[in-house]
Tab-separated table of C-alpha atoms in Angstrom:
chain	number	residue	atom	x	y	z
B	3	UNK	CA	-34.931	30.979	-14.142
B	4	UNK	CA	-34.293	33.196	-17.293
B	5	UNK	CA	-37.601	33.269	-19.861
B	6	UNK	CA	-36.018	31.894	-22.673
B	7	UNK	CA	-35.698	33.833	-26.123
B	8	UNK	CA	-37.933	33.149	-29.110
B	9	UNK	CA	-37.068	33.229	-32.510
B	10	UNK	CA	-38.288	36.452	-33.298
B	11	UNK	CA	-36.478	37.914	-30.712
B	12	UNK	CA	-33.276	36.520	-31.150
B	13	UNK	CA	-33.400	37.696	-34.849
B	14	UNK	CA	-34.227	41.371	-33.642
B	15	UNK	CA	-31.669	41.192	-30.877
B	16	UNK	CA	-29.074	40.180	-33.756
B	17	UNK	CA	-30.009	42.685	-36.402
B	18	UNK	CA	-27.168	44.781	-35.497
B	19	UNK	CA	-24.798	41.824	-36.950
B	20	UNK	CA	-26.331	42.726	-40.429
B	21	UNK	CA	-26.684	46.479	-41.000
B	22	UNK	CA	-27.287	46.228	-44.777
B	23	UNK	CA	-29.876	44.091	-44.596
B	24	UNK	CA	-31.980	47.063	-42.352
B	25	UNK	CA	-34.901	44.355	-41.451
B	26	UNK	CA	-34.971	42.605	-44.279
B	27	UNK	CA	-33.416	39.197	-43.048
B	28	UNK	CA	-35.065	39.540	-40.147
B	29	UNK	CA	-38.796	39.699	-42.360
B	30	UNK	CA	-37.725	36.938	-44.601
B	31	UNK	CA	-36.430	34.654	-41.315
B	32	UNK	CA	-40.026	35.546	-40.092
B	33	UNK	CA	-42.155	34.368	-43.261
B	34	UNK	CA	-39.744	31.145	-43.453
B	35	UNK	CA	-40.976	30.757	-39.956
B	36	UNK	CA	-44.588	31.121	-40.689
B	37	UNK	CA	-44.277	28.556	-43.404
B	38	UNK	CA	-42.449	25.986	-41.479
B	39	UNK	CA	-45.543	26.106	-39.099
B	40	UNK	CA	-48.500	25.425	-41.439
B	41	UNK	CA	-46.245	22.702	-43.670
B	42	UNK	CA	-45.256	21.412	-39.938
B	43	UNK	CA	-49.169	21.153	-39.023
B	44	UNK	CA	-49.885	19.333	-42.725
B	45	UNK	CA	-47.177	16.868	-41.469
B	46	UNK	CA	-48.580	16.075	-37.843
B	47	UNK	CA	-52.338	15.886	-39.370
B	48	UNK	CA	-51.223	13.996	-42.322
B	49	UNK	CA	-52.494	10.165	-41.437
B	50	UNK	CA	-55.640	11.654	-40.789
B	51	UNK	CA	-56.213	14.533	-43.928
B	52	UNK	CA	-56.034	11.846	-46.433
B	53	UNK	CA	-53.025	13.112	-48.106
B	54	UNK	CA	-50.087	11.148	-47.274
B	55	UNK	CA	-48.817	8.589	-50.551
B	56	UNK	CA	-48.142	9.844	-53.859
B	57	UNK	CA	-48.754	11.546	-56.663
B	58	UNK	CA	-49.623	10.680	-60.619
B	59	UNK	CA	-46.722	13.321	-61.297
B	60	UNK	CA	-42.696	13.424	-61.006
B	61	UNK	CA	-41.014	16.451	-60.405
B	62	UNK	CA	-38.552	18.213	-62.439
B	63	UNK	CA	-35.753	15.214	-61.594
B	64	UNK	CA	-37.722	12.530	-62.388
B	65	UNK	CA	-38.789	11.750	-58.890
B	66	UNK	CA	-42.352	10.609	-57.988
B	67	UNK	CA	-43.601	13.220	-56.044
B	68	UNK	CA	-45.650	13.010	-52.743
B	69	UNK	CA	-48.780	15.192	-51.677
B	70	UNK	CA	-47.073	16.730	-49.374
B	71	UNK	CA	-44.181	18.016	-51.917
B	72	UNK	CA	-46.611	19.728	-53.200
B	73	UNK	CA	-48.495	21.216	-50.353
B	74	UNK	CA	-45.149	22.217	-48.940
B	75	UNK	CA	-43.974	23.794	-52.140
B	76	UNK	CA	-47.703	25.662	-52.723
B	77	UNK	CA	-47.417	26.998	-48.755
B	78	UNK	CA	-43.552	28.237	-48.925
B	79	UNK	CA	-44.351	29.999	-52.186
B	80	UNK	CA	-47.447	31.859	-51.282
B	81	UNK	CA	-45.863	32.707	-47.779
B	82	UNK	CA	-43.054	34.488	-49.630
B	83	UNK	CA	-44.392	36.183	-52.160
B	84	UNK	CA	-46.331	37.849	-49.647
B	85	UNK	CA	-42.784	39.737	-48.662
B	86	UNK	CA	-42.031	42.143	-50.954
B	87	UNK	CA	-38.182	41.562	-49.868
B	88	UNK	CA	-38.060	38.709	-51.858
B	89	UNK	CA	-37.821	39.009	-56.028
B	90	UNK	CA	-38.267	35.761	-57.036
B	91	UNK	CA	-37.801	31.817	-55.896
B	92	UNK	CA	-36.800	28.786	-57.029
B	93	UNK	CA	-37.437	25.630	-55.753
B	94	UNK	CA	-36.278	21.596	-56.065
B	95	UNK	CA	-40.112	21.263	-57.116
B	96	UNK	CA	-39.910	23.196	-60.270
B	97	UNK	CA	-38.890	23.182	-63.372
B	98	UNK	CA	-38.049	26.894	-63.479
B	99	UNK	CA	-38.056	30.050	-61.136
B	100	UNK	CA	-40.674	32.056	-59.647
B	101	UNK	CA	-40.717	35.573	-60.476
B	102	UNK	CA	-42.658	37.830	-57.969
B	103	UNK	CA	-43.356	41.109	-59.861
B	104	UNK	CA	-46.306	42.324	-58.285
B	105	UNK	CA	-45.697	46.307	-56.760
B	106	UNK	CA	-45.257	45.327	-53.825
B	107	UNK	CA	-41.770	43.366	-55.002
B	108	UNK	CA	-40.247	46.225	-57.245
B	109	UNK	CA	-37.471	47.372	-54.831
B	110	UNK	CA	-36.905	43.620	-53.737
B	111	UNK	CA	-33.386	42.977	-53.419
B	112	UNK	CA	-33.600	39.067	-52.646
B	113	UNK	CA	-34.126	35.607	-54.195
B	114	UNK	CA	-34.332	32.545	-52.177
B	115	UNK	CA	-33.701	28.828	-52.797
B	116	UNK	CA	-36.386	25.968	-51.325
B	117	UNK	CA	-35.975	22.168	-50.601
B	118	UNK	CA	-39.567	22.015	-49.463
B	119	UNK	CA	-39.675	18.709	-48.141
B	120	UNK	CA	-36.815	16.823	-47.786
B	121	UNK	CA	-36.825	13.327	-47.470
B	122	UNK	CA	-40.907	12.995	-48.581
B	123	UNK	CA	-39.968	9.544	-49.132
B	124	UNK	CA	-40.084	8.731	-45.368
B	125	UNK	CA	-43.562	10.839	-44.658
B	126	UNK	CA	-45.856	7.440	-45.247
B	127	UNK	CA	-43.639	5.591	-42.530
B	128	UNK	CA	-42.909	8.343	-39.652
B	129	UNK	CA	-39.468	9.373	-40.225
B	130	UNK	CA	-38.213	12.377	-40.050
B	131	UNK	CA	-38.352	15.116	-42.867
B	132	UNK	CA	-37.051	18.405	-43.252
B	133	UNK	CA	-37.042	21.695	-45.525
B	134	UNK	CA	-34.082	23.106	-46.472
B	135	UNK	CA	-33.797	27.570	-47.566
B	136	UNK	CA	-30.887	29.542	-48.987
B	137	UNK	CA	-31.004	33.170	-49.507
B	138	UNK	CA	-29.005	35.094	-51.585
B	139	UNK	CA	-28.610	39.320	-52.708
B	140	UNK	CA	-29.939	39.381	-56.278
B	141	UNK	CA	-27.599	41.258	-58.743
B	142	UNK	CA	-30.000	41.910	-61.136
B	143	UNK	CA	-30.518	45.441	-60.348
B	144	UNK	CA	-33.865	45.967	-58.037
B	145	UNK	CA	-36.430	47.637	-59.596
B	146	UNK	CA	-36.619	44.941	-62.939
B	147	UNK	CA	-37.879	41.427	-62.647
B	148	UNK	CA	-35.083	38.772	-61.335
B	149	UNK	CA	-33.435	36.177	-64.174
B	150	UNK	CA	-32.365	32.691	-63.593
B	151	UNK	CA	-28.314	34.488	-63.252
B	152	UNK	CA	-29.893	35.683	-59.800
B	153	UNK	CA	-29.947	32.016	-58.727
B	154	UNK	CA	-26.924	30.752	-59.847
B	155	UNK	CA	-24.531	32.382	-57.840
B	156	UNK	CA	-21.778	30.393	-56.098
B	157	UNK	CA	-22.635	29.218	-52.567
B	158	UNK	CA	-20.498	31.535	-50.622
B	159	UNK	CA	-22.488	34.448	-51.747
B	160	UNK	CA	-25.645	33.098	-49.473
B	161	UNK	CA	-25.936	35.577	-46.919
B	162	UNK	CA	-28.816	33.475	-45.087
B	163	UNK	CA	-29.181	29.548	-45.072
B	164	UNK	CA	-31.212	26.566	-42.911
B	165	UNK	CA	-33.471	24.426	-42.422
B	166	UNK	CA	-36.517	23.135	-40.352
B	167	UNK	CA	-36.522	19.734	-39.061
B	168	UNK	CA	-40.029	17.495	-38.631
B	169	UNK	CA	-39.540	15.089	-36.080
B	170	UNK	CA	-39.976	13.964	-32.203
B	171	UNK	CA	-39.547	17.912	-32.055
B	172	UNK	CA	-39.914	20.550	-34.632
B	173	UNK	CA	-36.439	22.677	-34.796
B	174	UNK	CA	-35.521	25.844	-36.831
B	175	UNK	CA	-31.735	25.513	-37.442
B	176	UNK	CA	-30.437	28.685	-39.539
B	177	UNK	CA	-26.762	30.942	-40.128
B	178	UNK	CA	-26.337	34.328	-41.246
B	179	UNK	CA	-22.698	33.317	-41.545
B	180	UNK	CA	-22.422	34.546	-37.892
B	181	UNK	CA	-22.383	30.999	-36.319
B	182	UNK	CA	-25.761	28.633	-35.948
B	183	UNK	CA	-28.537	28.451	-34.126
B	184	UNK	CA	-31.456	26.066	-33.445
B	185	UNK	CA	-35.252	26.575	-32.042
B	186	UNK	CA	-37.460	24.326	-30.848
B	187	UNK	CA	-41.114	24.689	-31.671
B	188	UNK	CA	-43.496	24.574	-28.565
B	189	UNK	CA	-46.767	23.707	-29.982
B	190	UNK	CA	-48.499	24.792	-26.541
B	191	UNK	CA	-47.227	28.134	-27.557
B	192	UNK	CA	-46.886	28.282	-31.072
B	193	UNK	CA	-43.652	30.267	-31.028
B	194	UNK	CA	-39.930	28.984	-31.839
B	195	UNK	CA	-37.683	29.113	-28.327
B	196	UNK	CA	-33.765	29.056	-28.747
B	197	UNK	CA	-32.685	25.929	-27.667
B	198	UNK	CA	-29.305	25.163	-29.308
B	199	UNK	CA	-27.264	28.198	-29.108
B	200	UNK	CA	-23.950	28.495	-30.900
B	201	UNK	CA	-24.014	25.139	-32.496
B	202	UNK	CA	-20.581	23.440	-33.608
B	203	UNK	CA	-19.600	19.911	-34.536
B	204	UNK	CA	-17.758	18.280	-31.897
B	205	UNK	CA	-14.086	17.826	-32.707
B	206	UNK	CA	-14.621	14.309	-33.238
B	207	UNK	CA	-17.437	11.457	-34.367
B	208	UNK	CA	-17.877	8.183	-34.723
B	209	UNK	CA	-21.197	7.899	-37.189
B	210	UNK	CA	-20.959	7.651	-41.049
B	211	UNK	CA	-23.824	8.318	-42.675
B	212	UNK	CA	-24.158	6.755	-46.840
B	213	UNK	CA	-26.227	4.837	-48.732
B	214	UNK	CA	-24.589	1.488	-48.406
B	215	UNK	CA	-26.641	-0.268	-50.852
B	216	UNK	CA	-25.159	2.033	-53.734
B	217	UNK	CA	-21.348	0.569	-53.031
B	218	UNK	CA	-20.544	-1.135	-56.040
B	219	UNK	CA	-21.213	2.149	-57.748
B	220	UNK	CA	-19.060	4.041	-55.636
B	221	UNK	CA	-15.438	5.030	-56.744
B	222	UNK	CA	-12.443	3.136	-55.232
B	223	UNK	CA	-11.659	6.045	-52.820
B	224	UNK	CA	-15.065	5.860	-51.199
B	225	UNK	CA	-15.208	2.609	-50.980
B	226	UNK	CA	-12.092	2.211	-49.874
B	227	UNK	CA	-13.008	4.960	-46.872
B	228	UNK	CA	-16.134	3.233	-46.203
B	229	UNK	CA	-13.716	-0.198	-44.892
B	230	UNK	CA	-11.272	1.765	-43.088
B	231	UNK	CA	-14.597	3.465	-41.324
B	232	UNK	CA	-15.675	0.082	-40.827
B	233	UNK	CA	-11.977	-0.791	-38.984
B	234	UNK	CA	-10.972	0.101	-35.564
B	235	UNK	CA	-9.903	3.313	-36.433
B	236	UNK	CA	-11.820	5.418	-33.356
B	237	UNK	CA	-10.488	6.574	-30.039
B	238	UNK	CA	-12.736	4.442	-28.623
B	239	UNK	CA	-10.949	1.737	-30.172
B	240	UNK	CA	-14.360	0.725	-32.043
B	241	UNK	CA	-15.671	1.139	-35.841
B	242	UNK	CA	-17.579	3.913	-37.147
B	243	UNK	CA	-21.251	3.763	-36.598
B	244	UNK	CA	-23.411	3.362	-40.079
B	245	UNK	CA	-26.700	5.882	-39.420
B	246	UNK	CA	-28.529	6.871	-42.861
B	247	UNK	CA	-32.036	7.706	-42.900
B	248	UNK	CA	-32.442	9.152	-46.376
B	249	UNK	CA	-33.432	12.514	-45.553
B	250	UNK	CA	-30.591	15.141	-45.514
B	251	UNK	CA	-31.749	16.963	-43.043
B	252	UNK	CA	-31.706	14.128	-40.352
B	253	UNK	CA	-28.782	12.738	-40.763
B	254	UNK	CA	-26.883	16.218	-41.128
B	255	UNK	CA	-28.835	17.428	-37.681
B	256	UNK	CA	-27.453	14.398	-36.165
B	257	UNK	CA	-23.839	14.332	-37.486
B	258	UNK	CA	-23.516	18.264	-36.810
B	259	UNK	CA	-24.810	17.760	-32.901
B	260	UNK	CA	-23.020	14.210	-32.195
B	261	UNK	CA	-20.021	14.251	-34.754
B	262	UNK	CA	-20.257	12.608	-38.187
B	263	UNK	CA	-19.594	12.197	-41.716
B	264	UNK	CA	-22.285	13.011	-44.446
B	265	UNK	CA	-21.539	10.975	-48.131
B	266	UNK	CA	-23.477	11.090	-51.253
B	267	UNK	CA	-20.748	10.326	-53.574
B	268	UNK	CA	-21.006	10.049	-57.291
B	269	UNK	CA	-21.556	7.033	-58.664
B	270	UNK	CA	-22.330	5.033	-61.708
B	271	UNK	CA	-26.033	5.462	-61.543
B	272	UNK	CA	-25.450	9.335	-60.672
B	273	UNK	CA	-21.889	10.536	-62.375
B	274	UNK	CA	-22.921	13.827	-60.122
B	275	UNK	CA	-23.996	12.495	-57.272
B	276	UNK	CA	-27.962	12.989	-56.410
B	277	UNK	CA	-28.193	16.037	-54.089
B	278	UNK	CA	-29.052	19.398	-55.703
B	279	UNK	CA	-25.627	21.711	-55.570
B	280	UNK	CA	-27.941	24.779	-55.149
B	281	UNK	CA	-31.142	23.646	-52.850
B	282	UNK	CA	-29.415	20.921	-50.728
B	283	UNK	CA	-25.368	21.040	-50.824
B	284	UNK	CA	-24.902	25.303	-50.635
B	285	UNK	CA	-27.346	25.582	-47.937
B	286	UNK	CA	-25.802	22.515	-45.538
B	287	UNK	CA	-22.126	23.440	-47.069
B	288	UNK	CA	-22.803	27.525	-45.001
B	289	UNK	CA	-24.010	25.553	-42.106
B	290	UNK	CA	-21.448	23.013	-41.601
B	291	UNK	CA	-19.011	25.894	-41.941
B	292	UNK	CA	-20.384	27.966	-39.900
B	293	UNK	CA	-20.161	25.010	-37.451
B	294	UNK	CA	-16.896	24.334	-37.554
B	295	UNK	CA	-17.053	21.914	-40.265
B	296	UNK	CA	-16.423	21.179	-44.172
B	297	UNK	CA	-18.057	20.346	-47.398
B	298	UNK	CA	-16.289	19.222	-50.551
B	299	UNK	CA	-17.059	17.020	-53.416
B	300	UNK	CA	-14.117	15.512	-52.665
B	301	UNK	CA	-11.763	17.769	-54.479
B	302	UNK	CA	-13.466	21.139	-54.394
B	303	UNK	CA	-14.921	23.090	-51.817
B	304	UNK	CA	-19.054	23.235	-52.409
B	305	UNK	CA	-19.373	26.647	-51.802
B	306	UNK	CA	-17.015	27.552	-54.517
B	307	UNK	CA	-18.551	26.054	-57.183
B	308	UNK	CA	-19.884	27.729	-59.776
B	309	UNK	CA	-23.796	26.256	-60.877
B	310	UNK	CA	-24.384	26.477	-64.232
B	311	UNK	CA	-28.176	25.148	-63.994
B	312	UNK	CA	-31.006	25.042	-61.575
B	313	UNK	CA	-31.207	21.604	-60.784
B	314	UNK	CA	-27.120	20.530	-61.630
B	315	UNK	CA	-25.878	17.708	-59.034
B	316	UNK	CA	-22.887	17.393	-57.160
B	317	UNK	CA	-21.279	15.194	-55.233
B	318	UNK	CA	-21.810	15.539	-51.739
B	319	UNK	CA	-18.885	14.939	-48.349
B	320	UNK	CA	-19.821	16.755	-45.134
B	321	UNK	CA	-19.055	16.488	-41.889
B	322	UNK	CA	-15.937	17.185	-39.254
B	323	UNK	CA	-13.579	18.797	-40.359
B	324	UNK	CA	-11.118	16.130	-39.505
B	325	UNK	CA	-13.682	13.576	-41.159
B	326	UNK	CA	-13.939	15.554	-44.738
B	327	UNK	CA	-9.792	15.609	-44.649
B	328	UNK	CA	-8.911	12.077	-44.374
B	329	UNK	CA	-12.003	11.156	-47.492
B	330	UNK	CA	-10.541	13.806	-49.786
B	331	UNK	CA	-7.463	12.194	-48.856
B	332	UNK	CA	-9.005	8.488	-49.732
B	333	UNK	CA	-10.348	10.012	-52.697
B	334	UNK	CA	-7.125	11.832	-53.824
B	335	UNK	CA	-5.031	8.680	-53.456
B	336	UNK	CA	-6.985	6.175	-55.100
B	337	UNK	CA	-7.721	8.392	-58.687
């Protein structure tokens, strides 16, 4: 039986994919590791360290945040600024970037984007969470401090983007635009083991995945796609199955591995939608790609959008390729 391959090998064995990036990547990919460990220990301790529940603060959106946004934030930040590959961060936490100008940063040529915990809501009750990373070149030239322009690039510009999963297992899922790949963490071990090689979507699925109690907010082409999902409109001759668990990260895992369809439509309440173009929609949109797959906001693809602030919202649709067709379709027919 074959040993199978950690992370850190796999990453070495695949630097020759991305000369430029002469170790960089494969440094960054290491500290995002690193970090996913500790915030993945805070998570499996946290019933017993006293810091699940929430906060006397909101974040930058508004949201009530929970102790372990915070801890999660504070570990991913101090992980990364110890890499001087890396000029500067921003995250879904913060109000405004992170500028790492220390000496050790002054030829840095990258910037990275941070969901640290997605999904916090669900930490007090045992569902799964997540943390979501997208790194980009900088254009600012190396050698001054990055500016916010660094961040707000368009989504295919990413030249690295995953996320870690927190549940039954822990799972590093990540693309270099060279396909995707997942790792299992083996606690016994404490190392990452490639488990899901050469992920794709299947070609079909049968799981929808929306907040439902939202509806009468959608717009008439989502709601209208919800109903026909809802029909007999499967090979199996059965409706769609509703699975939504409020974390992004689960319900993409499980869409991209079983075949689904991602919504977070806008909406009355949120004329953008509620998902973060640059921390949560870019980084899934390069996955799901790289899968096999598509993400639009119904009419444009995500990864051609141009950001014009941090924290600007867009509508969300992800999913099968197939899938993402027929609700821009929905969408285009009932404007």
């Amino acid at each position: 039986m074959q040993r199978p391959i950690t992370l850190g090998e796999f990453i070495v064995e695949n630097q020759k994919d991305f000369p430029y990036a002469k170790g960089d990547l494969t440094a960054l990919l290491s500290s995002i590791k690193l970090a996913g460990k500790m915030v993945n220990e805070k998570i499996n301790k946290a019933g017993l360290s006293q810091i699940l529940g929430k906060m006397n603060s909101e974040n930058v959106q508004g949201e009530v945040q929970a102790k372990l946004d915070i801890i999660a934030n504070d570990i991913f930040i101090s992980t990364l600024k110890a890499r001087g590959e890396i000029g500067g961060l921003a995250s879904e936490e913060l109000e405004d970037i992170v500028i790492f100008d220390d000496d050790i940063h002054k030829d840095s040529k990258y910037v990275i984007l941070i969901d640290p915990l997605d999904g916090s809501s669900n930490i007090d009750v045992d569902i799964t969470v997540g943390t979501i990373f997208s790194i980009y070149h900088r254009i600012s030239e190396p050698g001054t401090k990055v500016t916010q322009e660094d961040f707000l690039q368009k989504g295919e510009n990413q030249v690295a983007a995953g996320y870690l999963i927190y549940g039954t297992s822990t799972m590093l899922v990540y693309t270099c635009g060279n396909g995707v790949n997942g790792f299992t963490f083996d606690p016994g071990i404490g190392s990452f083991f490639l488990s899901h090689p050469n992920i794709t979507f299947p070609s079909s699925g049968i799981i929808y995945s929306v907040n439902e109690g939202n509806y009468i907010h959608f717009p008439t082409g989502i709601k209208k796609l919800i109903k026909w999902m809802q029909e007999l409109n499967t090979e199996e001759n059965r409706p769609f199955t509703a699975r939504y668990t409020g974390s992004l990260v689960a319900d993409f895992h499980r869409n991209m591995l079983m075949g689904g369809l991602y919504l977070y439509p806008q909406g009355s309440t949120a004329p953008k939608g509620k998902l973060r173009l640059l921390y949560e929609c870019n980084p899934m949109a390069f996955i799901a790609e790289q899968a096999g797959g598509r993400a639009t906001d119904g009419e444009q693809r995500i990864m051609e959008i141009q950001a014009t602030e941090l924290h600007e919202r867009a509508p969300f649709i992800c999913g099968n390729s197939e899938m993402v067709s027929i609700a821009e379709k929905f969408i285009a027919e009932n404007k």
